[in-house]
CSV table of C-alpha atoms and ligand atoms in Angstrom, one decimal:
chain,number,residue,atom,x,y,z
A,225,GLU,CA,11.0,-34.5,-17.8
A,226,THR,CA,11.3,-30.9,-18.2
A,227,ILE,CA,10.4,-27.4,-16.8
A,228,LEU,CA,10.1,-24.3,-18.5
A,229,VAL,CA,12.7,-21.7,-17.3
A,230,SER,CA,10.1,-19.0,-16.3
A,231,GLU,CA,8.1,-21.7,-14.6
A,232,LEU,CA,11.2,-22.7,-12.7
A,233,ALA,CA,11.6,-19.0,-11.5
A,234,ASN,CA,8.1,-18.5,-10.6
A,235,ARG,CA,8.3,-21.6,-8.6
A,236,MET,CA,11.4,-20.4,-6.7
A,237,ALA,CA,10.0,-16.9,-6.5
A,238,GLU,CA,12.8,-15.7,-8.2
A,239,ARG,CA,13.3,-13.6,-11.4
A,240,THR,CA,13.4,-15.1,-14.7
A,241,PRO,CA,16.4,-13.3,-15.8
A,242,ASP,CA,18.3,-14.4,-12.6
A,243,VAL,CA,17.7,-18.0,-13.7
A,244,ILE,CA,18.6,-17.4,-17.0
A,245,LYS,CA,21.8,-15.8,-15.6
A,246,SER,CA,22.5,-19.0,-13.3
A,247,LEU,CA,21.9,-21.3,-16.2
A,248,MET,CA,24.5,-19.3,-18.4
A,249,ARG,CA,27.0,-19.9,-15.9
A,250,MET,CA,26.4,-23.6,-16.2
A,251,GLY,CA,27.0,-23.1,-19.8
A,252,LEU,CA,23.3,-23.3,-21.1
A,253,MET,CA,22.0,-20.6,-23.2
A,254,VAL,CA,18.1,-20.5,-22.8
A,255,THR,CA,15.3,-18.2,-22.5
A,256,GLY,CA,12.6,-18.0,-20.3
A,257,ASN,CA,10.4,-19.7,-22.9
A,258,GLN,CA,12.6,-22.7,-23.1
A,259,ALA,CA,12.8,-26.0,-20.9
A,260,VAL,CA,15.6,-27.5,-19.0
A,261,ASP,CA,15.4,-31.1,-17.7
A,262,ALA,CA,14.7,-32.0,-14.2
A,263,ASP,CA,18.2,-32.5,-13.3
A,264,THR,CA,19.4,-29.2,-14.3
A,265,ALA,CA,16.5,-27.6,-12.7
A,266,GLU,CA,17.5,-29.5,-9.5
A,267,LEU,CA,20.9,-27.8,-9.8
A,268,VAL,CA,19.5,-24.4,-10.3
A,269,ILE,CA,17.2,-24.6,-7.4
A,270,ASP,CA,20.1,-25.9,-5.2
A,271,GLU,CA,22.1,-22.7,-6.7
A,272,PHE,CA,19.4,-20.5,-5.4
A,273,GLY,CA,19.4,-22.1,-2.0
A,274,HIS,CA,16.1,-23.8,-2.3
A,275,ARG,CA,15.3,-27.3,-1.9
A,276,ALA,CA,13.8,-29.4,-4.8
A,277,VAL,CA,10.4,-30.6,-3.5
A,278,ARG,CA,10.1,-34.0,-5.1
A,279,VAL,CA,7.0,-34.6,-3.0
A,280,SER,CA,6.0,-38.1,-4.1
A,281,ASP,CA,6.4,-39.9,-7.2
A,282,SER,CA,2.8,-39.0,-8.2
A,283,ASP,CA,3.2,-35.2,-7.4
A,284,VAL,CA,6.6,-35.0,-9.3
A,285,GLU,CA,5.0,-36.8,-12.4
A,286,GLN,CA,2.1,-34.4,-11.9
A,287,VAL,CA,3.9,-31.3,-11.6
A,288,ILE,CA,6.3,-32.0,-14.6
A,289,ASP,CA,3.2,-32.8,-16.6
A,290,GLN,CA,2.1,-29.3,-16.0
A,291,VAL,CA,4.9,-27.5,-17.1
A,292,GLN,CA,5.3,-28.0,-20.9
A,293,ASP,CA,4.1,-24.9,-22.0
A,294,LYS,CA,5.4,-24.1,-25.6
A,295,ALA,CA,6.4,-20.6,-26.5
A,296,GLU,CA,3.7,-20.3,-28.9
A,297,ASP,CA,1.0,-21.2,-26.2
A,298,LEU,CA,2.1,-18.1,-24.1
A,299,ARG,CA,-0.4,-15.1,-23.9
A,300,PRO,CA,-0.1,-11.7,-22.3
A,301,ARG,CA,-1.7,-11.8,-18.9
A,302,ALA,CA,-2.7,-8.8,-16.4
A,303,PRO,CA,-0.2,-7.7,-14.0
A,304,ILE,CA,-0.5,-8.2,-10.3
A,305,ILE,CA,-0.2,-5.3,-8.2
A,306,THR,CA,0.3,-4.8,-4.4
A,307,ILE,CA,0.0,-1.3,-2.8
A,308,MET,CA,2.5,-0.6,0.1
A,309,GLY,CA,3.4,2.6,2.0
A,310,HIS,CA,3.3,4.1,5.3
A,311,VAL,CA,0.3,3.9,7.7
A,312,ASP,CA,-2.2,6.4,6.7
A,313,HIS,CA,-0.6,7.6,3.5
A,314,GLY,CA,-3.6,6.4,1.7
A,315,LYS,CA,-3.3,2.8,0.6
A,316,THR,CA,-6.8,1.8,1.4
A,317,SER,CA,-8.3,5.1,0.0
A,318,LEU,CA,-6.4,4.6,-3.2
A,319,LEU,CA,-7.6,0.9,-3.6
A,320,ASP,CA,-11.0,2.1,-3.1
A,321,ALA,CA,-10.8,4.7,-5.5
A,322,ILE,CA,-9.5,2.7,-8.2
A,323,ARG,CA,-12.1,0.1,-7.8
A,324,LYS,CA,-15.0,2.8,-7.5
A,325,ALA,CA,-13.8,4.9,-10.7
A,326,ASN,CA,-13.9,1.5,-12.5
A,327,VAL,CA,-17.1,0.4,-11.3
A,328,VAL,CA,-18.5,3.6,-12.6
A,329,SER,CA,-17.0,3.4,-16.0
A,330,GLY,CA,-17.4,-0.4,-16.0
A,331,GLU,CA,-20.6,-2.6,-16.2
A,332,ALA,CA,-23.5,-0.7,-14.6
A,333,GLY,CA,-24.9,-2.4,-11.4
A,334,GLY,CA,-21.6,-4.3,-10.8
A,335,ILE,CA,-21.3,-4.4,-6.9
A,336,THR,CA,-17.7,-5.4,-6.1
A,337,GLN,CA,-17.4,-7.8,-3.5
A,338,HIS,CA,-14.2,-8.0,-1.2
A,339,ILE,CA,-12.6,-11.1,-2.2
A,340,GLY,CA,-9.1,-10.2,-1.7
A,341,ALA,CA,-8.3,-9.1,-5.2
A,342,TYR,CA,-10.1,-7.2,-8.0
A,343,GLN,CA,-9.5,-6.4,-11.7
A,344,VAL,CA,-9.8,-3.3,-13.4
A,345,LYS,CA,-9.4,-1.9,-17.0
A,346,THR,CA,-7.7,1.1,-17.9
A,347,GLU,CA,-8.8,3.7,-20.3
A,348,SER,CA,-6.4,2.2,-23.1
A,349,GLY,CA,-7.9,-1.3,-22.3
A,350,ALA,CA,-5.4,-3.0,-20.2
A,351,LEU,CA,-6.5,-5.1,-17.4
A,352,LEU,CA,-4.6,-4.7,-14.1
A,353,THR,CA,-5.2,-7.2,-11.1
A,354,PHE,CA,-4.9,-5.4,-7.7
A,355,LEU,CA,-4.5,-7.4,-4.4
A,356,ASP,CA,-6.9,-6.0,-1.7
A,357,THR,CA,-4.5,-6.5,1.3
A,358,PRO,CA,-2.4,-3.3,1.2
A,359,GLY,CA,1.0,-3.6,3.2
A,360,HIS,CA,4.0,-5.5,3.5
A,361,ALA,CA,3.1,-8.0,6.1
A,362,ALA,CA,0.6,-9.9,3.5
A,363,PHE,CA,3.2,-9.4,0.7
A,364,THR,CA,6.2,-10.9,2.9
A,365,SER,CA,4.2,-13.9,4.4
A,366,MET,CA,2.9,-15.0,0.9
A,367,ARG,CA,6.4,-14.9,-0.5
A,368,ALA,CA,7.9,-16.7,2.7
A,369,ARG,CA,5.3,-19.5,1.6
A,370,GLY,CA,6.8,-19.5,-1.9
A,371,ALA,CA,3.9,-17.7,-3.6
A,372,HIS,CA,5.1,-15.2,-6.0
A,373,VAL,CA,2.2,-13.1,-6.6
A,374,THR,CA,3.1,-9.6,-6.9
A,375,ASP,CA,4.4,-8.3,-10.5
A,376,ILE,CA,4.6,-4.8,-9.4
A,377,VAL,CA,4.5,-2.7,-5.9
A,378,VAL,CA,2.8,0.6,-6.0
A,379,LEU,CA,4.5,2.6,-3.1
A,380,VAL,CA,2.2,5.0,-1.7
A,381,VAL,CA,3.9,8.2,-0.1
A,382,ALA,CA,1.7,11.0,1.1
A,383,ALA,CA,2.8,14.6,-0.2
A,384,ASP,CA,2.2,16.1,2.9
A,385,ASP,CA,4.2,13.7,5.0
A,386,ALA,CA,6.9,12.4,2.6
A,387,VAL,CA,9.1,9.4,3.4
A,388,MET,CA,8.4,7.8,6.7
A,389,PRO,CA,9.6,4.4,8.5
A,390,GLN,CA,7.1,2.2,7.0
A,391,THR,CA,7.9,3.6,3.6
A,392,VAL,CA,11.2,2.5,3.9
A,393,GLU,CA,10.3,-0.9,5.1
A,394,ALA,CA,8.1,-1.2,2.0
A,395,ILE,CA,11.0,-0.2,-0.2
A,396,ASN,CA,13.1,-2.9,1.4
A,397,HIS,CA,10.6,-5.5,0.9
A,398,ALA,CA,10.0,-4.7,-2.7
A,399,LYS,CA,13.6,-4.7,-3.3
A,400,ALA,CA,14.3,-8.1,-1.5
A,401,ALA,CA,11.7,-9.4,-3.4
A,402,LYS,CA,13.1,-7.8,-6.7
A,403,VAL,CA,9.6,-6.5,-7.6
A,404,PRO,CA,9.6,-3.3,-9.7
A,405,MET,CA,8.1,-0.1,-7.9
A,406,ILE,CA,6.2,2.6,-9.1
A,407,VAL,CA,5.6,5.7,-6.8
A,408,ALA,CA,2.3,7.3,-6.3
A,409,ILE,CA,2.5,10.5,-4.5
A,410,ASN,CA,-0.6,10.9,-2.9
A,411,LYS,CA,-2.7,13.6,-1.2
A,412,ILE,CA,-1.5,16.1,-3.9
A,413,ASP,CA,-5.1,17.9,-2.9
A,414,LYS,CA,-3.8,19.0,0.5
A,415,HIS,CA,-2.3,22.2,1.6
A,416,GLY,CA,1.1,21.8,2.2
A,417,ALA,CA,1.6,19.0,-0.2
A,418,ASP,CA,5.2,18.8,-1.2
A,419,PRO,CA,5.7,16.2,-4.0
A,420,GLN,CA,9.2,17.5,-4.6
A,421,LYS,CA,10.2,16.6,-1.0
A,422,VAL,CA,9.0,12.9,-1.5
A,423,ARG,CA,11.2,12.8,-4.6
A,424,THR,CA,14.3,14.0,-2.7
A,425,ASP,CA,13.6,11.8,0.2
A,426,LEU,CA,13.4,8.8,-1.9
A,427,LEU,CA,16.9,9.3,-3.3
A,428,GLN,CA,18.2,8.8,0.2
A,429,HIS,CA,17.0,5.1,-0.3
A,430,GLU,CA,18.0,4.7,-3.7
A,431,VAL,CA,14.8,5.0,-5.2
A,432,VAL,CA,15.3,7.7,-8.3
A,433,VAL,CA,12.1,8.5,-9.9
A,434,GLU,CA,11.7,9.7,-13.3
A,435,ALA,CA,11.2,13.2,-12.5
A,436,MET,CA,14.8,13.0,-10.9
A,437,SER,CA,16.1,11.3,-14.3
A,438,GLY,CA,15.9,7.9,-12.7
A,439,GLU,CA,14.0,4.9,-13.9
A,440,VAL,CA,11.3,4.4,-11.3
A,441,GLN,CA,8.0,5.9,-12.4
A,442,ASP,CA,6.3,8.5,-10.2
A,443,VAL,CA,2.7,9.7,-10.6
A,444,GLU,CA,1.1,12.5,-8.5
A,445,VAL,CA,-2.5,11.6,-7.3
A,446,SER,CA,-5.1,12.3,-4.8
A,447,ALA,CA,-7.2,9.3,-3.8
A,448,LYS,CA,-9.6,11.9,-2.5
A,449,THR,CA,-10.4,13.6,-5.6
A,450,GLY,CA,-9.5,11.1,-8.0
A,451,LYS,CA,-7.0,13.1,-9.7
A,452,GLY,CA,-4.3,11.5,-11.4
A,453,LEU,CA,-5.6,8.0,-10.9
A,454,ASP,CA,-5.6,7.6,-14.8
A,455,ASN,CA,-2.2,8.4,-14.7
A,456,LEU,CA,-1.2,5.7,-12.1
A,457,LEU,CA,-3.1,3.1,-14.0
A,458,GLU,CA,-1.3,3.8,-17.2
A,459,ALA,CA,2.0,3.9,-15.5
A,460,ILE,CA,1.2,0.5,-14.1
A,461,ALA,CA,0.2,-0.9,-17.7
A,462,LEU,CA,3.5,0.6,-19.1
A,463,GLN,CA,5.5,-1.2,-16.6
A,464,SER,CA,3.7,-4.5,-17.1
A,465,GLU,CA,4.4,-4.3,-20.9
A,466,ILE,CA,7.9,-3.9,-19.8
A,467,LEU,CA,7.6,-7.0,-17.9
A,468,GLU,CA,6.3,-8.9,-20.7
A,469,LEU,CA,4.3,-11.1,-18.5
A,470,ARG,CA,3.2,-14.3,-20.1
A,471,SER,CA,1.2,-17.5,-19.5
A,472,ASN,CA,-0.5,-20.2,-21.0
A,473,PRO,CA,-4.2,-20.2,-20.7
A,474,ASP,CA,-4.8,-23.4,-22.1
A,475,ARG,CA,-3.5,-25.8,-19.5
A,476,ALA,CA,-4.6,-27.2,-16.2
A,477,ALA,CA,-4.3,-24.4,-13.6
A,478,LEU,CA,-1.8,-23.4,-11.0
A,479,GLY,CA,-2.7,-20.6,-8.7
A,480,ALA,CA,-1.9,-19.1,-5.3
A,481,VAL,CA,-4.3,-18.6,-2.4
A,482,ILE,CA,-4.5,-15.0,-1.4
A,483,GLU,CA,-7.2,-15.3,1.3
A,484,ALA,CA,-9.1,-18.2,2.8
A,485,LYS,CA,-11.8,-18.5,5.5
A,486,LEU,CA,-14.4,-20.9,6.9
A,487,ASP,CA,-17.9,-19.5,5.8
A,488,VAL,CA,-20.8,-20.6,7.9
A,489,GLY,CA,-23.0,-21.1,4.9
A,490,ARG,CA,-20.5,-22.2,2.1
A,491,GLY,CA,-17.8,-24.0,4.1
A,492,PRO,CA,-14.1,-23.4,3.3
A,493,VAL,CA,-13.7,-20.7,0.6
A,494,ALA,CA,-10.5,-19.5,-0.8
A,495,THR,CA,-9.8,-16.6,-3.1
A,496,VAL,CA,-7.1,-17.9,-5.6
A,497,LEU,CA,-5.4,-15.9,-8.1
A,498,VAL,CA,-4.6,-18.0,-11.1
A,499,GLN,CA,-1.0,-17.8,-12.2
A,500,ASN,CA,-1.2,-20.0,-15.1
A,501,GLY,CA,-3.6,-22.1,-17.0
A,502,THR,CA,-7.4,-21.9,-16.4
A,503,LEU,CA,-9.5,-22.9,-13.3
A,504,LYS,CA,-12.7,-24.5,-14.4
A,505,ARG,CA,-15.9,-25.6,-12.5
A,506,GLY,CA,-15.2,-29.4,-11.7
A,507,ASP,CA,-11.6,-29.3,-11.8
A,508,ILE,CA,-10.0,-31.4,-8.9
A,509,PHE,CA,-7.2,-29.7,-7.1
A,510,VAL,CA,-4.8,-30.0,-4.4
A,511,VAL,CA,-4.1,-26.8,-2.3
A,512,GLY,CA,-1.3,-26.8,0.1
A,513,GLU,CA,-2.5,-29.5,2.6
A,514,GLN,CA,-6.0,-29.6,1.2
A,515,TRP,CA,-7.6,-30.7,-1.7
A,516,GLY,CA,-11.0,-30.5,-3.5
A,517,LYS,CA,-13.1,-30.4,-6.4
A,518,VAL,CA,-14.3,-26.8,-7.7
A,519,ARG,CA,-17.8,-26.7,-6.8
A,520,ALA,CA,-18.4,-23.1,-7.8
A,521,LEU,CA,-16.1,-20.0,-8.7
A,522,ILE,CA,-17.3,-16.4,-7.9
A,523,ASN,CA,-15.5,-13.5,-9.3
A,524,ASP,CA,-14.9,-10.1,-7.9
A,525,LYS,CA,-18.0,-8.8,-8.8
A,526,GLY,CA,-19.9,-11.6,-6.8
A,527,GLU,CA,-21.1,-13.4,-10.1
A,528,ARG,CA,-20.9,-17.3,-10.7
A,529,VAL,CA,-18.3,-18.1,-13.5
A,530,ASP,CA,-17.3,-21.3,-15.1
A,531,GLU,CA,-13.9,-20.5,-15.4
A,532,ALA,CA,-10.9,-18.2,-14.5
A,533,GLY,CA,-7.7,-17.8,-16.4
A,534,PRO,CA,-4.4,-16.2,-15.8
A,535,SER,CA,-4.4,-13.2,-13.3
A,536,VAL,CA,-8.2,-13.6,-12.5
A,537,PRO,CA,-9.1,-13.6,-8.9
A,538,VAL,CA,-11.8,-16.0,-7.9
A,539,GLU,CA,-13.4,-17.5,-4.8
A,540,VAL,CA,-13.3,-21.2,-4.9
A,541,LEU,CA,-16.0,-23.3,-3.2
A,542,GLY,CA,-15.3,-27.2,-2.8
A,543,LEU,CA,-12.4,-27.4,-0.3
A,544,ASP,CA,-12.2,-30.0,2.3
A,545,GLY,CA,-10.6,-27.8,4.6
A,546,THR,CA,-9.2,-24.2,4.8
A,547,PRO,CA,-5.9,-23.6,3.1
A,548,ALA,CA,-3.5,-20.8,4.3
A,549,ALA,CA,-2.7,-17.6,2.5
A,550,GLY,CA,0.1,-18.2,0.0
A,551,ASP,CA,-0.7,-22.0,-0.5
A,552,VAL,CA,-0.2,-23.2,-4.1
A,553,LEU,CA,-3.2,-24.7,-6.0
A,554,ASN,CA,-2.5,-27.2,-8.5
A,555,VAL,CA,-5.1,-28.9,-10.7
A,556,VAL,CA,-4.6,-32.6,-10.8
A,557,SER,CA,-6.3,-35.6,-12.8
A,558,THR,CA,-8.0,-37.5,-10.1
A,559,GLU,CA,-9.2,-37.6,-6.6
A,560,ALA,CA,-6.9,-40.2,-5.5
A,561,GLN,CA,-4.0,-38.2,-6.6
A,562,ALA,CA,-5.3,-35.2,-4.9
A,563,ARG,CA,-5.6,-36.9,-1.7
A,564,GLU,CA,-2.3,-38.6,-1.7
A,565,ILE,CA,-0.6,-35.3,-2.3
A,566,ALA,CA,-2.6,-33.6,0.4
A,567,ASP,CA,-1.6,-36.6,2.7
A,568,TYR,CA,1.7,-36.6,2.0
A,569,ARG,CA,2.0,-32.8,2.6
A,570,ILE,CA,0.3,-33.2,5.8
A,571,LYS,CA,2.8,-35.8,6.9
A,572,ALA,CA,5.8,-33.9,5.5
A,573,ALA,CA,4.6,-30.8,7.6
A,574,LYS,CA,4.3,-32.7,10.7
A,575,ASP,CA,8.1,-34.1,10.1
A,576,LYS,CA,9.1,-30.7,9.7
A,577,ARG,CA,7.5,-29.4,12.9
A,578,ALA,CA,9.1,-32.4,14.7
A,579,ALA,CA,12.5,-31.5,13.4
A,580,ALA,CA,11.7,-28.0,15.0
A,581,GLY,CA,14.6,-25.9,15.7
A,582,ALA,CA,15.8,-26.4,12.3
A,583,ALA,CA,16.8,-22.7,12.2
A,584,ILE,CA,18.3,-21.0,9.3
A,585,THR,CA,21.6,-20.5,11.0
A,586,LEU,CA,24.7,-18.6,9.8
A,587,ASP,CA,26.6,-21.8,9.4
A,588,GLN,CA,23.8,-23.2,6.9
A,589,MET,CA,23.9,-20.0,5.0
A,590,LEU,CA,27.7,-20.2,5.1
A,591,ALA,CA,27.6,-23.6,3.6
A,592,LYS,CA,25.2,-22.5,0.9
A,593,ALA,CA,27.7,-19.7,0.2
A,594,LYS,CA,30.5,-22.1,-0.3
A,595,ALA,CA,28.5,-24.3,-2.5
A,596,ASP,CA,27.9,-21.5,-4.8
A,597,GLN,CA,30.9,-20.8,-7.1
A,598,ASN,CA,30.0,-17.1,-7.6
A,599,VAL,CA,29.8,-14.2,-5.1
A,600,ALA,CA,27.1,-15.2,-2.5
A,601,GLU,CA,25.1,-12.8,-0.6
A,602,LEU,CA,24.7,-13.3,3.3
A,603,PRO,CA,21.4,-11.3,3.8
A,604,VAL,CA,20.7,-10.1,7.2
A,605,VAL,CA,18.1,-8.0,9.0
A,606,VAL,CA,19.4,-5.4,11.5
A,607,LYS,CA,17.2,-3.8,14.5
A,608,ALA,CA,19.2,-1.5,16.9
A,609,ASP,CA,18.3,0.8,19.8
A,610,VAL,CA,19.2,4.1,18.2
A,611,GLN,CA,19.6,5.4,14.7
A,612,GLY,CA,23.5,6.0,14.8
A,613,SER,CA,24.3,2.5,16.0
A,614,ALA,CA,22.1,1.0,13.3
A,615,GLU,CA,23.8,3.1,10.6
A,616,ALA,CA,27.3,2.3,12.0
A,617,ILE,CA,26.3,-1.5,11.9
A,618,VAL,CA,25.1,-1.3,8.5
A,619,GLN,CA,28.2,0.4,7.2
A,620,ALA,CA,30.5,-2.0,9.1
A,621,LEU,CA,28.7,-4.9,7.5
A,622,GLU,CA,28.6,-3.7,3.9
A,623,LYS,CA,32.4,-3.5,4.3
A,624,ILE,CA,32.6,-7.1,4.9
A,625,GLY,CA,33.2,-9.4,2.1
A,626,ASN,CA,35.7,-10.8,-0.4
A,627,ASP,CA,35.2,-12.5,-3.8
A,628,GLU,CA,33.0,-15.0,-2.6
A,629,VAL,CA,30.9,-13.6,0.1
A,630,ARG,CA,29.1,-10.3,0.7
A,631,VAL,CA,26.7,-9.2,3.5
A,632,ARG,CA,23.7,-7.7,2.3
A,633,VAL,CA,21.4,-5.8,4.7
A,634,LEU,CA,17.9,-6.4,3.4
A,635,HIS,CA,16.5,-4.0,6.0
A,636,TYR,CA,17.5,-2.1,9.0
A,637,GLY,CA,15.7,0.1,11.4
A,638,VAL,CA,15.4,1.3,15.3
A,639,GLY,CA,13.3,-0.4,18.0
A,640,ALA,CA,12.2,-4.1,18.9
A,641,ILE,CA,12.4,-6.9,16.3
A,642,THR,CA,8.8,-7.1,15.3
A,643,GLU,CA,7.0,-10.0,13.3
A,644,SER,CA,7.3,-8.0,10.3
A,645,ASP,CA,11.2,-8.2,10.4
A,646,ILE,CA,10.8,-12.1,11.0
A,647,GLY,CA,8.6,-12.1,8.1
A,648,LEU,CA,11.1,-10.3,5.7
A,649,ALA,CA,14.0,-12.7,7.2
A,650,GLU,CA,12.1,-15.8,6.6
A,651,ALA,CA,11.2,-14.7,3.0
A,652,SER,CA,15.0,-14.4,2.3
A,653,GLN,CA,16.4,-16.8,4.7
A,654,ALA,CA,18.2,-14.2,6.6
A,655,PRO,CA,19.1,-14.1,10.4
A,656,VAL,CA,17.8,-11.1,12.4
A,657,ILE,CA,20.5,-9.2,14.3
A,658,GLY,CA,19.3,-7.2,17.5
A,659,PHE,CA,21.7,-4.7,18.7
A,660,ASN,CA,20.5,-3.6,22.4
A,661,VAL,CA,17.1,-4.5,21.2
A,662,ARG,CA,14.9,-7.7,22.0
A,663,ALA,CA,12.4,-9.5,20.0
A,664,ASN,CA,8.7,-8.8,21.2
A,665,ALA,CA,6.8,-11.8,22.1
A,666,PRO,CA,4.9,-12.1,18.9
A,667,ALA,CA,8.2,-11.9,16.8
A,668,ARG,CA,9.8,-14.6,19.3
A,669,ASN,CA,7.2,-17.0,18.4
A,670,SER,CA,6.9,-16.2,14.9
A,671,ALA,CA,10.9,-16.8,14.7
A,672,ASN,CA,10.4,-20.3,16.4
A,673,GLN,CA,7.8,-21.2,14.2
A,674,LYS,CA,9.6,-20.1,11.4
A,675,GLY,CA,13.1,-21.2,12.2
A,676,VAL,CA,14.5,-17.8,11.9
A,677,GLU,CA,17.6,-17.1,13.9
A,678,ILE,CA,17.7,-14.3,16.0
A,679,ARG,CA,21.1,-13.1,17.4
A,680,TYR,CA,21.5,-10.4,20.2
A,681,TYR,CA,24.6,-8.1,20.6
A,682,SER,CA,25.5,-5.3,22.8
A,683,ILE,CA,28.9,-4.7,21.4
A,684,ILE,CA,29.3,-3.5,17.7
A,685,TYR,CA,32.7,-5.1,17.5
A,686,ASP,CA,31.5,-8.8,18.5
A,687,LEU,CA,28.6,-8.4,16.0
A,688,VAL,CA,30.8,-7.4,13.1
A,689,ASP,CA,33.3,-10.0,14.1
A,690,ASP,CA,30.6,-12.9,14.2
A,691,ILE,CA,29.2,-11.8,10.8
A,692,LYS,CA,33.0,-11.5,9.4
A,693,ALA,CA,33.7,-14.9,10.8
A,694,ALA,CA,30.7,-16.4,9.1
A,695,ALA,CA,31.2,-14.6,5.9
A,696,SER,CA,34.8,-15.7,5.6
A,697,GLY,CA,34.2,-19.4,6.7
A,698,LEU,CA,35.9,-19.3,10.0
A,699,LEU,CA,32.9,-19.7,12.1
A,700,SER,CA,32.6,-23.1,13.6
A,701,ALA,CA,29.9,-25.2,13.9
A,702,GLU,CA,28.8,-24.2,17.4
A,703,VAL,CA,26.4,-21.5,16.2
B,1087,LIG,P1,-3.9,3.6,5.0
B,1087,LIG,O1,-3.5,3.7,6.2
B,1087,LIG,O2,-2.5,3.9,4.2
B,1087,LIG,O3,-4.6,2.7,4.2
B,1087,LIG,O4,-4.6,5.0,4.5
B,1087,LIG,P2,-5.9,5.5,4.5
B,1087,LIG,O5,-6.5,5.1,3.1
B,1087,LIG,O6,-6.8,4.9,5.4
B,1087,LIG,O7,-6.0,6.9,4.3
B,1087,LIG,C1,-5.7,7.6,5.7
B,1087,LIG,C2,-6.2,9.1,5.7
B,1087,LIG,O8,-5.9,9.8,4.8
B,1087,LIG,C3,-7.8,8.8,5.8
B,1087,LIG,O9,-8.4,9.8,6.7
B,1087,LIG,C4,-8.1,9.3,4.3
B,1087,LIG,O10,-9.5,10.0,4.0
B,1087,LIG,C5,-7.0,10.3,3.8
B,1087,LIG,N1,-6.5,10.3,2.7
B,1087,LIG,C6,-6.2,9.6,1.7
B,1087,LIG,N2,-5.8,9.7,0.5
B,1087,LIG,C7,-6.2,11.2,0.7
B,1087,LIG,C8,-5.9,12.2,-0.5
B,1087,LIG,O11,-5.4,11.8,-1.7
B,1087,LIG,N3,-6.1,13.5,0.0
B,1087,LIG,C9,-6.6,13.6,1.4
B,1087,LIG,N4,-6.8,14.9,1.4
B,1087,LIG,N5,-6.8,12.8,2.1
B,1087,LIG,C10,-6.5,11.3,1.8
């Protein structure tokens, strides 16, 4: 019973180097392509604050069966890219321009379908997979469901507008997910475009681009004229090489749902991004609480294909129900097994809902921090009524800490607590702190559903005191 270190990281939505570091602290010297046994894996999972899901005996067997990739079986795979940035800065335009440029240079007559993701080939021959849903809401909700589908974030910043609130949100989301960024400075065709302002603005958010002697690649583009698009694609290909993304095409598929719908003519349809292995027609699979047998696979050009390998997005037909975006797909050997796992998950989800109110409280985070022998981070999301308070709170929180615990502000901003804040908090298991602001109704519902804790304050002293107490282990169980 073993699992590959890179696979373990993938399943936890953590970075492989972080998992390797954690194993090193346990005295194990391994690389991402080596395997560890199930018990060690469970220790690591605990250390990262996740729960090991030994769903059922058959599931465990199956899952472990699937992770026997040997280093020599691993092949390079295309990177998966999400475009983020402030509204109107050109995310959709950029996605369209990249797709169109490629259709022209690619196969003639290929009419691209919107299936939630598409692949392009760069001039130098690298394949890139773009998620077609720009923005951080989708990114964060997928991550909250455990699907780690983005390898690279392209941060679009309009050169005539520079860094805006959602630019900052996007930066924080990418950082929280530990996904590398490339900055696309867009709209350079416009009068009044000031790319340099974008670069200096970004410095304030600790994004230092190459043009400022930093390490984050920055590329000037125009989604309108197409200028710089090639450079952007090559920058992505370069970043991808650095990441050394690898997977094994010769095994049962593992993938993530990026979109799903109930189609009148075709029944439930899910777009799946294969993350490892190859998905084939006739494969039996379980995906979240659904299962099925692949009846047809349709690629991003609307063509029927027999199989889809790593990083290839395909529409999957043959599901018994509609899964959710972020659900993980596993190919299994028998229908009985698929049905059993799906049933088990339905029941488990029901149990979980029954145990509602199981919020991620400061106390639980503290317990987690204590279990961890190293410096633990207490992640928080802060929203306040005015910028001055928000900054004062962040400064005060960042000062808290000792050798064991440190507070990490994932994101802060001005205004009501929104669903986006809840999504980010859930993905990082953080509470949301509201200072003189409330959560709006959708955010409250979402927090209830996801078990995210919201704490309200109107006195900075109280707020800092509470967090300090939590951080130093003085907070009693009354939270
Ligand atoms: P999104 O909200 O980030 O997806 O932004 P959109 O892609 O919808 O673009 C917002 C507006 O900016 C639209 O009117 C686009 O036509 C325009 N736009 C996007 N990219 C460029 C560009 O490179 N140059 C110019 N001049 N306009 C652009």
